[in-house]
């Protein structure tokens, strides 16, 4: 068997991202909970394989399937823009087990105020970690911004849960079971924009089709956060299928960008009509 060729594009997912089925297969792989069981040594080995291949160095004996496996292990544990290792519960592979546990507890312990407060706090703490870990772009976020988003989202969730709980006291128990979902939806409306406010202030990187960075766009950030917000709502029901609603690498027409960035791109790359950005998960 000959050496693996260097023309395999591991910058992109293995499956066609222009189709829902291709995106679903991609996200089923990314959210595979078995990735949480991988050791630090296995993660580093996968990172080395991916980085070496991108640099034009093929690990001896490496097959194409092994390369793609290493790419998805790498993607499951490292941020696509910063390259930082994501904390364990912030990884997309933790979404299914963590959401199953938290949602089950919120639905079970919804009658008493202390347990409502506790599980809403747990859920928003988890959401804060996920939203920060899977933010788009590499712009830093301050401790103050993190604290504001965390406190605001947690307060909003608890206030909504307790308010609805008091309103449903005299209604059938089944109605009360839906209170946690309303509280989570209200909190996410606060959590996602605040956790990613830095993107709304300075924008996120936009690239040409080849991946060359062309500038930063607030408009693209708004579009990406809106898509993430919709996906976040759907995550309650099915993580992989809902993540596949939009490609992670989204596009936006140059004529929809800010005038300054549009002028810069038209000057430097006059033939570019579409730019690309990582919308975040």
Short mmCIF file of C-alpha atoms in Angstrom, two decimals:
data_model
loop_
_atom_site.label_atom_id
_atom_site.label_comp_id
_atom_site.label_asym_id
_atom_site.label_seq_id
_atom_site.Cartn_x
_atom_site.Cartn_y
_atom_site.Cartn_z
CA UNK A 1 0.00 0.00 0.00
CA UNK A 2 1.42 3.42 -0.97
CA UNK A 3 1.68 6.50 1.17
CA UNK A 4 -1.54 8.46 1.75
CA UNK A 5 -1.88 11.37 -0.74
CA UNK A 6 -1.85 14.95 0.56
CA UNK A 7 -4.89 16.13 -1.40
CA UNK A 8 -7.55 15.00 1.12
CA UNK A 9 -9.32 18.14 2.33
CA UNK A 10 -9.61 17.66 6.08
CA UNK A 11 -10.36 21.37 6.51
CA UNK A 12 -13.92 20.41 5.55
CA UNK A 13 -16.18 17.66 6.96
CA UNK A 14 -15.99 14.24 5.33
CA UNK A 15 -19.56 14.38 4.05
CA UNK A 16 -21.25 16.87 1.71
CA UNK A 17 -22.35 19.84 3.87
CA UNK A 18 -24.72 21.19 1.24
CA UNK A 19 -27.18 18.41 2.14
CA UNK A 20 -29.00 17.81 5.43
CA UNK A 21 -27.99 14.14 5.40
CA UNK A 22 -24.33 15.06 5.03
CA UNK A 23 -24.53 17.54 7.90
CA UNK A 24 -26.40 15.00 10.04
CA UNK A 25 -23.69 12.37 9.50
CA UNK A 26 -21.06 14.98 10.35
CA UNK A 27 -22.74 16.01 13.60
CA UNK A 28 -23.56 12.46 14.63
CA UNK A 29 -19.81 11.88 14.48
CA UNK A 30 -18.89 15.11 16.28
CA UNK A 31 -21.43 14.54 19.09
CA UNK A 32 -20.54 10.87 19.61
CA UNK A 33 -20.40 10.52 23.45
CA UNK A 34 -17.69 7.85 23.11
CA UNK A 35 -15.26 10.67 22.33
CA UNK A 36 -15.48 11.66 26.01
CA UNK A 37 -13.76 8.39 26.95
CA UNK A 38 -10.62 9.17 24.96
CA UNK A 39 -7.49 9.81 26.99
CA UNK A 40 -5.35 12.92 26.79
CA UNK A 41 -2.69 10.90 24.97
CA UNK A 42 -5.22 9.80 22.33
CA UNK A 43 -6.38 13.38 21.81
CA UNK A 44 -2.81 14.60 21.43
CA UNK A 45 -2.03 11.78 19.00
CA UNK A 46 -5.01 12.78 16.86
CA UNK A 47 -3.98 16.43 16.97
CA UNK A 48 -0.46 15.54 15.85
CA UNK A 49 -1.79 13.46 12.94
CA UNK A 50 -4.05 16.31 11.79
CA UNK A 51 -1.48 19.07 12.20
CA UNK A 52 1.24 17.03 10.53
CA UNK A 53 -1.02 16.18 7.59
CA UNK A 54 -1.94 19.86 7.17
CA UNK A 55 1.77 20.65 7.16
CA UNK A 56 2.39 18.07 4.43
CA UNK A 57 3.74 15.30 6.66
CA UNK A 58 1.97 11.92 6.49
CA UNK A 59 2.27 9.63 9.50
CA UNK A 60 3.80 6.34 8.27
CA UNK A 61 1.18 3.65 7.63
CA UNK A 62 -1.74 6.08 8.02
CA UNK A 63 -4.92 5.13 6.13
CA UNK A 64 -7.61 7.51 4.92
CA UNK A 65 -10.13 6.17 7.46
CA UNK A 66 -7.59 6.69 10.26
CA UNK A 67 -6.97 10.23 9.04
CA UNK A 68 -10.68 11.05 9.10
CA UNK A 69 -11.04 9.44 12.52
CA UNK A 70 -8.17 11.58 13.83
CA UNK A 71 -9.76 14.68 12.28
CA UNK A 72 -13.07 14.06 14.04
CA UNK A 73 -11.41 13.25 17.37
CA UNK A 74 -9.46 16.50 17.00
CA UNK A 75 -12.60 18.46 16.09
CA UNK A 76 -14.49 17.00 19.06
CA UNK A 77 -11.96 18.25 21.62
CA UNK A 78 -10.27 21.37 20.20
CA UNK A 79 -11.75 24.76 19.29
CA UNK A 80 -11.67 25.25 15.48
CA UNK A 81 -10.50 28.88 15.63
CA UNK A 82 -8.26 29.08 18.71
CA UNK A 83 -6.93 25.51 18.73
CA UNK A 84 -7.46 25.36 22.51
CA UNK A 85 -8.55 22.10 24.14
CA UNK A 86 -12.19 22.49 25.19
CA UNK A 87 -13.11 21.62 28.77
CA UNK A 88 -14.75 18.17 28.93
CA UNK A 89 -18.37 19.21 29.58
CA UNK A 90 -18.12 21.99 26.98
CA UNK A 91 -17.47 19.57 24.14
CA UNK A 92 -20.28 18.72 21.75
CA UNK A 93 -19.78 15.03 22.56
CA UNK A 94 -20.97 15.84 26.11
CA UNK A 95 -24.26 17.31 24.90
CA UNK A 96 -26.30 14.11 24.85
CA UNK A 97 -25.31 12.65 28.26
CA UNK A 98 -25.30 16.04 30.04
CA UNK A 99 -28.64 17.14 28.58
CA UNK A 100 -30.21 13.77 29.35
CA UNK A 101 -29.16 14.04 32.99
CA UNK A 102 -30.06 17.71 33.48
CA UNK A 103 -33.37 17.56 31.61
CA UNK A 104 -34.37 14.40 33.49
CA UNK A 105 -33.63 16.03 36.83
CA UNK A 106 -35.48 19.26 35.92
CA UNK A 107 -38.54 17.22 34.92
CA UNK A 108 -38.36 15.07 38.05
CA UNK A 109 -37.60 17.67 40.71
CA UNK A 110 -39.93 20.49 39.71
CA UNK A 111 -42.28 20.60 42.72
CA UNK A 112 -40.08 22.17 45.41
CA UNK A 113 -38.53 25.62 45.13
CA UNK A 114 -34.99 24.66 46.31
CA UNK A 115 -34.69 21.89 43.71
CA UNK A 116 -36.06 24.15 40.95
CA UNK A 117 -33.44 26.78 41.81
CA UNK A 118 -30.64 24.19 42.04
CA UNK A 119 -31.30 22.47 38.71
CA UNK A 120 -31.84 25.72 36.84
CA UNK A 121 -28.49 26.87 38.22
CA UNK A 122 -26.86 23.59 37.13
CA UNK A 123 -28.37 23.89 33.66
CA UNK A 124 -27.29 27.50 33.14
CA UNK A 125 -23.81 26.74 34.44
CA UNK A 126 -23.58 23.98 31.85
CA UNK A 127 -25.01 26.23 29.12
CA UNK A 128 -22.50 28.97 29.97
CA UNK A 129 -19.61 26.52 29.58
CA UNK A 130 -21.00 25.19 26.27
CA UNK A 131 -21.73 28.63 24.80
CA UNK A 132 -18.26 29.91 25.70
CA UNK A 133 -16.45 26.75 24.60
CA UNK A 134 -18.18 26.72 21.21
CA UNK A 135 -18.10 30.45 20.48
CA UNK A 136 -17.17 31.54 16.99
CA UNK A 137 -13.88 33.34 16.31
CA UNK A 138 -10.77 33.81 18.38
CA UNK A 139 -11.49 37.17 20.04
CA UNK A 140 -10.91 37.05 23.82
CA UNK A 141 -13.77 37.54 26.30
CA UNK A 142 -13.17 39.18 29.67
CA UNK A 143 -13.93 37.70 33.09
CA UNK A 144 -16.42 40.53 33.65
CA UNK A 145 -18.29 39.69 30.47
CA UNK A 146 -18.36 36.00 31.41
CA UNK A 147 -19.62 36.82 34.89
CA UNK A 148 -22.34 39.16 33.60
CA UNK A 149 -23.62 36.58 31.11
CA UNK A 150 -23.57 33.79 33.68
CA UNK A 151 -25.35 35.74 36.44
CA UNK A 152 -27.92 37.25 34.05
CA UNK A 153 -28.82 33.91 32.46
CA UNK A 154 -29.03 32.08 35.78
CA UNK A 155 -31.16 34.82 37.33
CA UNK A 156 -33.46 34.88 34.30
CA UNK A 157 -33.90 31.10 34.37
CA UNK A 158 -34.62 30.92 38.08
CA UNK A 159 -37.00 33.90 38.01
CA UNK A 160 -38.92 32.45 35.06
CA UNK A 161 -39.10 28.99 36.62
CA UNK A 162 -40.32 30.28 39.99
CA UNK A 163 -42.79 32.69 38.40
CA UNK A 164 -44.33 30.01 36.18
CA UNK A 165 -44.29 27.53 39.05
CA UNK A 166 -46.45 29.85 41.13
CA UNK A 167 -48.86 30.35 38.21
CA UNK A 168 -49.31 26.61 37.65
CA UNK A 169 -49.97 25.58 41.25
CA UNK A 170 -53.65 24.96 40.61
CA UNK A 171 -53.23 23.45 37.17
CA UNK A 172 -52.79 19.73 36.33
CA UNK A 173 -49.34 18.33 37.23
CA UNK A 174 -48.59 17.72 33.56
CA UNK A 175 -48.59 21.48 32.94
CA UNK A 176 -46.07 21.98 35.74
CA UNK A 177 -43.66 19.63 34.05
CA UNK A 178 -43.31 22.08 31.15
CA UNK A 179 -42.16 24.92 33.42
CA UNK A 180 -38.44 23.97 33.18
CA UNK A 181 -38.55 24.14 29.38
CA UNK A 182 -40.01 27.67 29.44
CA UNK A 183 -37.38 28.72 31.96
CA UNK A 184 -34.58 27.26 29.83
CA UNK A 185 -35.88 29.00 26.70
CA UNK A 186 -36.01 32.35 28.53
CA UNK A 187 -32.53 31.88 29.95
CA UNK A 188 -31.03 30.95 26.59
CA UNK A 189 -32.36 34.21 25.14
CA UNK A 190 -30.07 35.90 27.69
CA UNK A 191 -27.20 33.42 27.87
CA UNK A 192 -26.28 33.07 24.20
CA UNK A 193 -26.10 36.80 23.27
CA UNK A 194 -24.24 37.72 26.47
CA UNK A 195 -21.77 34.84 26.30
CA UNK A 196 -21.00 35.79 22.71
CA UNK A 197 -21.27 39.57 23.04
CA UNK A 198 -17.62 39.97 22.10
CA UNK A 199 -18.49 38.67 18.63
CA UNK A 200 -21.23 41.29 18.34
CA UNK A 201 -18.76 44.03 19.30
CA UNK A 202 -15.73 43.20 17.14
CA UNK A 203 -17.17 40.69 14.66
CA UNK A 204 -15.99 37.23 13.67
CA UNK A 205 -13.45 36.25 10.99
CA UNK A 206 -14.73 35.90 7.43
CA UNK A 207 -12.73 34.06 4.79
CA UNK A 208 -12.75 33.37 1.10
CA UNK A 209 -13.54 29.90 -0.20
CA UNK A 210 -9.91 28.83 0.25
CA UNK A 211 -9.96 29.78 3.94
CA UNK A 212 -7.90 32.98 3.64
CA UNK A 213 -9.01 35.45 6.31
CA UNK A 214 -10.37 38.69 4.82
CA UNK A 215 -11.52 40.59 7.88
CA UNK A 216 -14.06 40.62 10.73
CA UNK A 217 -17.81 41.05 10.37
CA UNK A 218 -20.44 41.92 12.99
CA UNK A 219 -23.18 41.14 10.46
CA UNK A 220 -21.89 37.59 10.06
CA UNK A 221 -21.71 37.26 13.86
CA UNK A 222 -25.36 38.29 14.21
CA UNK A 223 -26.41 35.78 11.57
CA UNK A 224 -24.33 33.04 13.20
CA UNK A 225 -25.68 33.73 16.70
CA UNK A 226 -29.24 33.72 15.40
CA UNK A 227 -28.64 30.32 13.81
CA UNK A 228 -26.97 29.05 17.01
CA UNK A 229 -29.91 30.35 19.05
CA UNK A 230 -32.34 28.36 16.91
CA UNK A 231 -30.14 25.28 17.13
CA UNK A 232 -29.83 25.75 20.90
CA UNK A 233 -33.62 25.60 21.23
CA UNK A 234 -33.77 22.45 19.16
CA UNK A 235 -30.94 20.80 21.13
CA UNK A 236 -33.49 20.00 23.82
CA UNK A 237 -34.96 17.44 21.43
CA UNK A 238 -32.14 16.05 19.31
CA UNK A 239 -28.56 17.31 19.40
CA UNK A 240 -27.13 15.82 16.18
CA UNK A 241 -30.13 16.42 13.92
CA UNK A 242 -30.60 19.99 15.10
CA UNK A 243 -26.93 20.93 14.82
CA UNK A 244 -27.22 19.82 11.21
CA UNK A 245 -29.84 22.49 10.43
CA UNK A 246 -27.07 24.82 9.24
CA UNK A 247 -23.53 24.16 8.02
CA UNK A 248 -20.91 25.01 10.65
CA UNK A 249 -18.99 26.83 7.91
CA UNK A 250 -21.63 29.32 6.77
CA UNK A 251 -21.46 31.91 4.02
CA UNK A 252 -22.64 35.47 3.54
CA UNK A 253 -22.77 37.68 0.45
CA UNK A 254 -20.12 40.42 0.39
CA UNK A 255 -22.80 43.00 -0.43
CA UNK A 256 -24.46 42.26 2.94
CA UNK A 257 -21.34 43.08 4.97
CA UNK A 258 -20.49 46.39 6.60
CA UNK A 259 -19.53 49.10 4.07
CA UNK A 260 -15.95 49.40 5.35
CA UNK A 261 -15.25 45.67 5.18
CA UNK A 262 -17.06 45.41 1.84
CA UNK A 263 -14.85 48.14 0.39
CA UNK A 264 -11.73 46.48 1.78
CA UNK A 265 -12.62 43.11 0.26
CA UNK A 266 -13.57 44.62 -3.10
CA UNK A 267 -10.22 46.43 -3.18
CA UNK A 268 -8.08 43.44 -2.16
CA UNK A 269 -10.14 40.65 -3.77
CA UNK A 270 -12.40 42.27 -6.40
CA UNK A 271 -13.74 38.94 -7.66
CA UNK A 272 -14.93 37.72 -4.25
CA UNK A 273 -18.72 37.74 -3.96
CA UNK A 274 -19.15 35.36 -1.02
CA UNK A 275 -17.18 35.07 2.24
CA UNK A 276 -17.22 32.26 4.75
CA UNK A 277 -17.23 32.09 8.54
CA UNK A 278 -17.46 29.56 11.34
CA UNK A 279 -20.88 30.19 12.90
CA UNK A 280 -20.02 28.32 16.08
CA UNK A 281 -22.01 25.42 17.48
#
